[in-house]
Amino acid sequence: MSHLRNATIALFALATPALAQPSGEITVYTSQPQEQMAKVVAEFNKDYPDVTVEIFRTGTTELMTKLQAEFAAGATPADVLLIADAVAMTQLKNEGHLLAYEDAPLAGIPADVVDPDHTFFGTKLITTGIVYNTDLVETAPTSWDDLRAPEVAAQTIMPSPLYSGAAVIHVGTLTQQPNLGWGYYEELAQNGAVAGQGNGTVIEAVARGEKAYGIIIEYMAMNAKAKGSPVDFIWPAQGVSAITQPVAIVNTTDNAEAAKAFVDWQLSKTAQEQSVAQGYFPIIEGVAPPAGYPDLTSLTILPLDADKLMAEGEANKEHFADLFGG
């Protein structure tokens, strides 16, 4: 009888196909730089060769505007979102646009970067600090207050929340701090500080010596420094704002399996190690930060009331535009 049972199991095994690997096409909307995303897709395809990934890349603020227009028109081609901040993702979740992925692989992922309803998941930590041109600056700044001096503010450039999601979070965070507030930005504007578009415009201006100082996300400054630009970067002692660049699946996707595979991969150790190579703080336990970066435990992450920021987001952009144009 046991021989018959074993034969039956063997025949069943032969007749049962292996689980199909995800395949087809997905479109990823992202704010991560295009050059980096090309490398992300190349690494992803080593594990999921049958999935074709199309990338649409722009700043988070513009990307959100595009998404809202597409939702209003009835459809978006986006399957996956990989954008700068959890506040934008929370807005999309509250509007009912994100798919809950209950079985996402979260081993080693801190709970504070995961949406409690499992609609989005942080993939890295990105902080904002101060870049400066080492040919133009003799004494490095150490705090946000150092940018207040008229001769410093006049040589300072920053990204605009009208374009950059990281800037939305940064402006929202600093203006919520009692010792900074909107008075800080008003002082910078009065003393000649300017706003570009995204963080890319900031590093270009500082690296070329058009401006001596910039407010910027750390990896752009540190990557430019590593490539030989005359810049250096400091994490202000007062504290830094931070974003987690969450990944999420749009609930209208027509290829949920491939979209879930992309989320799985973003949360994997392989992806985290690639993020470190691209200059990001990892979020997974056991992966070291990039060379030259401080230990995360040594940084002060400034508090942010996300609900307050969502409520005041448009007013913040308008106030910023009144001060700096846009």
Short mmCIF file of C-alpha atoms in Angstrom, two decimals:
data_model
loop_
_atom_site.label_atom_id
_atom_site.label_comp_id
_atom_site.label_asym_id
_atom_site.label_seq_id
_atom_site.Cartn_x
_atom_site.Cartn_y
_atom_site.Cartn_z
CA MET A 1 0.00 0.00 0.00
CA SER A 2 2.86 2.36 0.80
CA HIS A 3 4.35 1.74 -2.67
CA LEU A 4 1.04 2.79 -4.26
CA ARG A 5 0.87 5.90 -2.05
CA ASN A 6 4.45 6.92 -2.93
CA ALA A 7 3.79 6.40 -6.63
CA THR A 8 0.66 8.54 -6.40
CA ILE A 9 2.62 11.35 -4.68
CA ALA A 10 5.33 11.15 -7.33
CA LEU A 11 2.79 11.34 -10.16
CA PHE A 12 1.05 14.27 -8.47
CA ALA A 13 4.36 16.09 -8.12
CA LEU A 14 5.11 15.58 -11.80
CA ALA A 15 1.66 16.82 -12.78
CA THR A 16 1.80 19.93 -10.58
CA PRO A 17 3.54 22.89 -12.27
CA ALA A 18 5.96 25.04 -10.31
CA LEU A 19 4.53 28.32 -9.07
CA ALA A 20 4.70 30.78 -11.95
CA GLN A 21 7.17 33.61 -11.55
CA PRO A 22 5.73 37.12 -11.87
CA SER A 23 5.81 38.35 -15.45
CA GLY A 24 4.42 41.05 -17.68
CA GLU A 25 4.86 44.79 -17.31
CA ILE A 26 4.55 47.28 -14.48
CA THR A 27 4.91 51.04 -14.47
CA VAL A 28 6.67 52.63 -11.50
CA TYR A 29 6.12 56.29 -10.70
CA THR A 30 9.08 57.56 -8.68
CA SER A 31 10.93 60.61 -7.42
CA GLN A 32 14.24 58.73 -7.19
CA PRO A 33 16.82 59.95 -9.74
CA GLN A 34 16.58 58.33 -13.18
CA GLU A 35 20.18 57.07 -13.20
CA GLN A 36 19.65 55.32 -9.88
CA MET A 37 16.35 53.82 -10.98
CA ALA A 38 17.97 52.32 -14.06
CA LYS A 39 20.32 50.43 -11.72
CA VAL A 40 17.43 49.46 -9.44
CA VAL A 41 15.54 47.94 -12.35
CA ALA A 42 18.65 46.11 -13.59
CA GLU A 43 19.16 44.50 -10.15
CA PHE A 44 15.46 43.73 -9.77
CA ASN A 45 15.46 41.98 -13.14
CA LYS A 46 18.24 39.64 -11.98
CA ASP A 47 15.69 38.17 -9.57
CA TYR A 48 12.58 38.76 -11.68
CA PRO A 49 13.72 38.54 -15.30
CA ASP A 50 10.21 38.17 -16.72
CA VAL A 51 8.94 41.50 -15.39
CA THR A 52 9.38 44.57 -17.59
CA VAL A 53 9.56 47.79 -15.55
CA GLU A 54 8.67 51.13 -17.10
CA ILE A 55 9.77 54.20 -15.14
CA PHE A 56 8.17 57.62 -14.94
CA ARG A 57 10.31 59.97 -12.87
CA THR A 58 9.72 63.48 -11.60
CA GLY A 59 9.71 65.37 -8.30
CA THR A 60 7.19 64.15 -5.74
CA THR A 61 5.08 67.31 -5.81
CA GLU A 62 4.73 67.19 -9.61
CA LEU A 63 4.19 63.45 -9.46
CA MET A 64 1.33 63.88 -7.00
CA THR A 65 -0.24 66.51 -9.24
CA LYS A 66 -0.02 64.11 -12.20
CA LEU A 67 -1.54 61.27 -10.16
CA GLN A 68 -4.42 63.40 -8.93
CA ALA A 69 -5.21 64.47 -12.50
CA GLU A 70 -5.10 60.84 -13.67
CA PHE A 71 -7.33 59.67 -10.82
CA ALA A 72 -9.78 62.46 -11.61
CA ALA A 73 -9.80 61.35 -15.26
CA GLY A 74 -10.58 57.79 -14.19
CA ALA A 75 -7.30 55.88 -14.54
CA THR A 76 -3.54 55.96 -14.05
CA PRO A 77 -0.95 53.77 -15.78
CA ALA A 78 0.98 53.56 -12.50
CA ASP A 79 1.17 50.16 -10.80
CA VAL A 80 3.77 51.00 -8.14
CA LEU A 81 4.72 54.25 -6.40
CA LEU A 82 8.18 54.90 -4.95
CA ILE A 83 8.05 58.49 -3.76
CA ALA A 84 9.70 60.68 -1.21
CA ASP A 85 7.47 60.83 1.81
CA ALA A 86 4.97 59.04 3.97
CA VAL A 87 2.75 62.13 4.17
CA ALA A 88 2.03 61.98 0.43
CA MET A 89 1.47 58.24 0.70
CA THR A 90 -0.91 58.75 3.63
CA GLN A 91 -2.91 61.19 1.53
CA LEU A 92 -3.18 58.62 -1.27
CA LYS A 93 -4.13 55.92 1.23
CA ASN A 94 -6.83 58.10 2.78
CA GLU A 95 -8.23 58.76 -0.68
CA GLY A 96 -8.48 55.00 -1.28
CA HIS A 97 -5.85 54.67 -4.01
CA LEU A 98 -3.47 52.13 -2.43
CA LEU A 99 -3.63 48.34 -2.25
CA ALA A 100 -3.16 46.69 1.14
CA TYR A 101 -0.37 44.11 0.96
CA GLU A 102 -0.81 42.13 4.15
CA ASP A 103 1.87 39.53 3.37
CA ALA A 104 4.71 41.92 2.56
CA PRO A 105 8.07 40.56 3.84
CA LEU A 106 8.78 42.75 6.84
CA ALA A 107 11.43 40.81 8.74
CA GLY A 108 14.01 43.31 10.01
CA ILE A 109 11.99 46.34 8.85
CA PRO A 110 11.30 48.84 11.68
CA ALA A 111 7.60 49.13 12.47
CA ASP A 112 7.75 52.94 12.41
CA VAL A 113 8.41 52.99 8.64
CA VAL A 114 5.49 50.63 7.88
CA ASP A 115 1.92 51.85 7.40
CA PRO A 116 -0.21 50.07 10.03
CA ASP A 117 -2.64 49.05 7.28
CA HIS A 118 0.21 47.71 5.12
CA THR A 119 -0.51 49.98 2.17
CA PHE A 120 3.01 51.46 2.06
CA PHE A 121 6.46 50.58 3.35
CA GLY A 122 9.57 52.72 3.92
CA THR A 123 12.55 51.66 1.82
CA LYS A 124 15.34 53.90 3.08
CA LEU A 125 16.00 56.91 5.30
CA ILE A 126 16.84 60.24 3.67
CA THR A 127 17.83 63.21 5.82
CA THR A 128 18.15 66.88 4.93
CA GLY A 129 21.09 68.99 6.05
CA ILE A 130 23.52 71.61 4.75
CA VAL A 131 25.94 71.30 1.84
CA TYR A 132 28.68 73.89 1.36
CA ASN A 133 31.36 74.64 -1.21
CA THR A 134 34.76 73.92 0.33
CA ASP A 135 36.49 76.40 -2.00
CA LEU A 136 34.25 79.23 -0.82
CA VAL A 137 33.62 78.42 2.85
CA GLU A 138 36.43 78.50 5.41
CA THR A 139 34.43 77.65 8.53
CA ALA A 140 31.83 74.92 8.07
CA PRO A 141 28.33 75.60 9.39
CA THR A 142 27.10 73.44 12.27
CA SER A 143 23.44 74.43 12.63
CA TRP A 144 20.42 75.77 10.77
CA ASP A 145 20.93 79.04 12.63
CA ASP A 146 24.28 79.53 10.88
CA LEU A 147 22.37 80.20 7.66
CA ARG A 148 20.59 83.20 9.21
CA ALA A 149 23.61 85.54 8.92
CA PRO A 150 22.97 87.98 6.04
CA GLU A 151 26.26 87.21 4.27
CA VAL A 152 25.49 83.45 4.52
CA ALA A 153 21.81 83.62 3.58
CA ALA A 154 22.70 85.64 0.49
CA GLN A 155 24.81 82.69 -0.66
CA THR A 156 22.22 79.99 0.17
CA ILE A 157 19.97 77.98 -2.15
CA MET A 158 17.30 75.46 -1.19
CA PRO A 159 14.86 73.12 -2.96
CA SER A 160 11.25 74.19 -3.31
CA PRO A 161 8.28 72.29 -1.86
CA LEU A 162 6.50 73.22 -5.10
CA TYR A 163 8.71 70.57 -6.73
CA SER A 164 10.38 68.37 -4.13
CA GLY A 165 8.62 66.01 -1.73
CA ALA A 166 11.64 66.04 0.56
CA ALA A 167 11.36 69.83 0.66
CA VAL A 168 7.67 69.56 1.62
CA ILE A 169 8.70 67.48 4.60
CA HIS A 170 11.70 69.66 5.43
CA VAL A 171 9.82 72.96 5.32
CA GLY A 172 6.93 71.40 7.22
CA THR A 173 9.28 70.03 9.85
CA LEU A 174 11.31 73.20 10.42
CA THR A 175 8.27 75.44 10.54
CA GLN A 176 6.80 73.22 13.27
CA GLN A 177 9.88 73.73 15.49
CA PRO A 178 9.33 76.48 18.10
CA ASN A 179 12.90 77.78 17.75
CA LEU A 180 12.66 78.07 13.95
CA GLY A 181 9.14 78.39 12.52
CA TRP A 182 8.14 80.49 9.55
CA GLY A 183 10.21 83.30 10.99
CA TYR A 184 13.30 81.32 10.03
CA TYR A 185 12.32 81.19 6.36
CA GLU A 186 11.19 84.79 6.37
CA GLU A 187 14.62 85.79 7.67
CA LEU A 188 16.39 83.71 5.02
CA ALA A 189 14.29 85.26 2.27
CA GLN A 190 14.81 88.78 3.57
CA ASN A 191 18.58 88.21 3.58
CA GLY A 192 18.70 86.96 0.00
CA ALA A 193 18.38 83.15 0.11
CA VAL A 194 16.81 81.66 -3.02
CA ALA A 195 14.91 78.54 -3.98
CA GLY A 196 15.65 76.37 -6.99
CA GLN A 197 13.42 73.48 -8.05
CA GLY A 198 14.46 70.09 -6.71
CA ASN A 199 17.55 69.03 -4.80
CA GLY A 200 19.41 68.55 -8.08
CA THR A 201 19.39 72.30 -8.73
CA VAL A 202 20.87 72.86 -5.27
CA ILE A 203 23.85 70.54 -5.64
CA GLU A 204 24.59 71.88 -9.12
CA ALA A 205 24.64 75.48 -7.89
CA VAL A 206 26.85 74.72 -4.87
CA ALA A 207 29.22 72.40 -6.73
CA ARG A 208 29.74 75.02 -9.46
CA GLY A 209 30.33 77.75 -6.89
CA GLU A 210 27.28 79.77 -7.90
CA LYS A 211 26.16 79.48 -4.27
CA ALA A 212 28.29 78.70 -1.22
CA TYR A 213 25.62 76.93 0.83
CA GLY A 214 22.63 74.73 0.15
CA ILE A 215 19.85 72.96 2.00
CA ILE A 216 19.75 69.46 0.52
CA ILE A 217 19.13 65.76 1.04
CA GLU A 218 22.32 64.11 2.20
CA TYR A 219 22.97 61.53 -0.50
CA MET A 220 23.13 64.08 -3.33
CA ALA A 221 25.79 66.06 -1.47
CA MET A 222 27.74 63.00 -0.34
CA ASN A 223 27.64 61.42 -3.80
CA ALA A 224 28.90 64.67 -5.36
CA LYS A 225 31.69 64.82 -2.78
CA ALA A 226 32.66 61.21 -3.54
CA LYS A 227 32.88 62.06 -7.26
CA GLY A 228 35.28 64.93 -6.59
CA SER A 229 33.08 68.02 -6.38
CA PRO A 230 34.40 70.68 -3.97
CA VAL A 231 31.56 70.17 -1.49
CA ASP A 232 31.02 68.80 1.99
CA PHE A 233 27.91 68.14 4.04
CA ILE A 234 26.87 68.48 7.67
CA TRP A 235 23.98 67.07 9.65
CA PRO A 236 22.98 70.08 11.81
CA ALA A 237 23.30 69.54 15.54
CA GLN A 238 19.80 71.00 16.03
CA GLY A 239 18.38 68.01 14.21
CA VAL A 240 17.38 66.98 10.69
CA SER A 241 14.17 66.25 8.87
CA ALA A 242 13.79 62.75 7.46
CA ILE A 243 11.81 60.89 4.85
CA THR A 244 11.52 57.16 4.22
CA GLN A 245 10.78 56.98 0.46
CA PRO A 246 7.94 54.48 0.84
CA VAL A 247 6.86 52.01 -1.84
CA ALA A 248 3.20 51.20 -2.48
CA ILE A 249 0.95 49.44 -4.97
CA VAL A 250 -1.82 51.35 -6.73
CA ASN A 251 -5.09 49.53 -6.15
CA THR A 252 -6.05 49.68 -9.82
CA THR A 253 -2.97 47.74 -10.94
CA ASP A 254 -3.63 45.05 -13.53
CA ASN A 255 -0.49 43.14 -12.54
CA ALA A 256 -0.62 42.80 -8.76
CA GLU A 257 1.77 39.84 -8.64
CA ALA A 258 4.56 41.71 -10.42
CA ALA A 259 3.84 44.82 -8.36
CA LYS A 260 4.12 42.77 -5.15
CA ALA A 261 7.40 41.30 -6.42
CA PHE A 262 8.75 44.85 -6.82
CA VAL A 263 7.72 45.69 -3.24
CA ASP A 264 9.25 42.42 -1.99
CA TRP A 265 12.50 43.24 -3.70
CA GLN A 266 12.61 46.81 -2.38
CA LEU A 267 12.39 45.41 1.15
CA SER A 268 15.08 42.79 0.59
CA LYS A 269 18.66 42.89 1.86
CA THR A 270 19.88 42.99 -1.76
CA ALA A 271 17.94 46.20 -2.40
CA GLN A 272 19.04 47.69 0.92
CA GLU A 273 22.70 47.04 0.07
CA GLN A 274 22.17 48.69 -3.31
CA SER A 275 20.60 51.68 -1.54
CA VAL A 276 23.69 52.00 0.63
CA ALA A 277 25.87 51.93 -2.50
CA GLN A 278 23.73 54.76 -3.88
CA GLY A 279 24.26 56.82 -0.73
CA TYR A 280 21.19 56.12 1.40
CA PHE A 281 20.80 55.18 5.03
CA PRO A 282 19.38 51.64 5.06
CA ILE A 283 16.26 50.80 7.04
CA ILE A 284 16.84 47.07 7.44
CA GLU A 285 18.63 45.76 10.51
CA GLY A 286 22.18 44.52 10.03
CA VAL A 287 23.05 46.71 7.00
CA ALA A 288 25.71 49.37 7.64
CA PRO A 289 25.26 52.98 6.40
CA PRO A 290 27.41 54.34 3.57
CA ALA A 291 31.06 55.20 4.27
CA GLY A 292 31.40 58.65 5.81
CA TYR A 293 27.85 58.71 7.19
CA PRO A 294 27.24 58.98 10.92
CA ASP A 295 25.53 56.26 12.88
CA LEU A 296 21.80 56.98 12.81
CA THR A 297 21.69 56.82 16.59
CA SER A 298 23.94 59.89 16.71
CA LEU A 299 21.47 62.04 14.77
CA THR A 300 18.54 63.99 16.13
CA ILE A 301 15.49 63.44 13.91
CA LEU A 302 13.23 66.45 14.34
CA PRO A 303 9.62 65.65 15.24
CA LEU A 304 6.89 66.10 12.64
CA ASP A 305 3.12 66.20 13.12
CA ALA A 306 2.13 64.54 9.82
CA ASP A 307 -1.60 65.25 10.24
CA LYS A 308 -0.88 68.94 10.80
CA LEU A 309 1.38 68.97 7.74
CA MET A 310 -1.32 67.37 5.58
CA ALA A 311 -3.83 69.95 6.76
CA GLU A 312 -1.44 72.86 6.14
CA GLY A 313 0.38 71.50 3.07
CA GLU A 314 -1.13 73.82 0.47
CA ALA A 315 -0.91 76.85 2.73
CA ASN A 316 2.76 76.04 3.36
CA LYS A 317 3.48 75.93 -0.38
CA GLU A 318 1.70 79.23 -0.90
CA HIS A 319 3.61 80.90 1.93
CA PHE A 320 6.91 79.52 0.61
CA ALA A 321 6.07 80.78 -2.91
CA ASP A 322 5.25 84.22 -1.50
CA LEU A 323 8.70 84.32 0.10
CA PHE A 324 10.84 82.74 -2.62
CA GLY A 325 8.74 82.76 -5.79
CA GLY A 326 7.60 79.76 -7.76
#
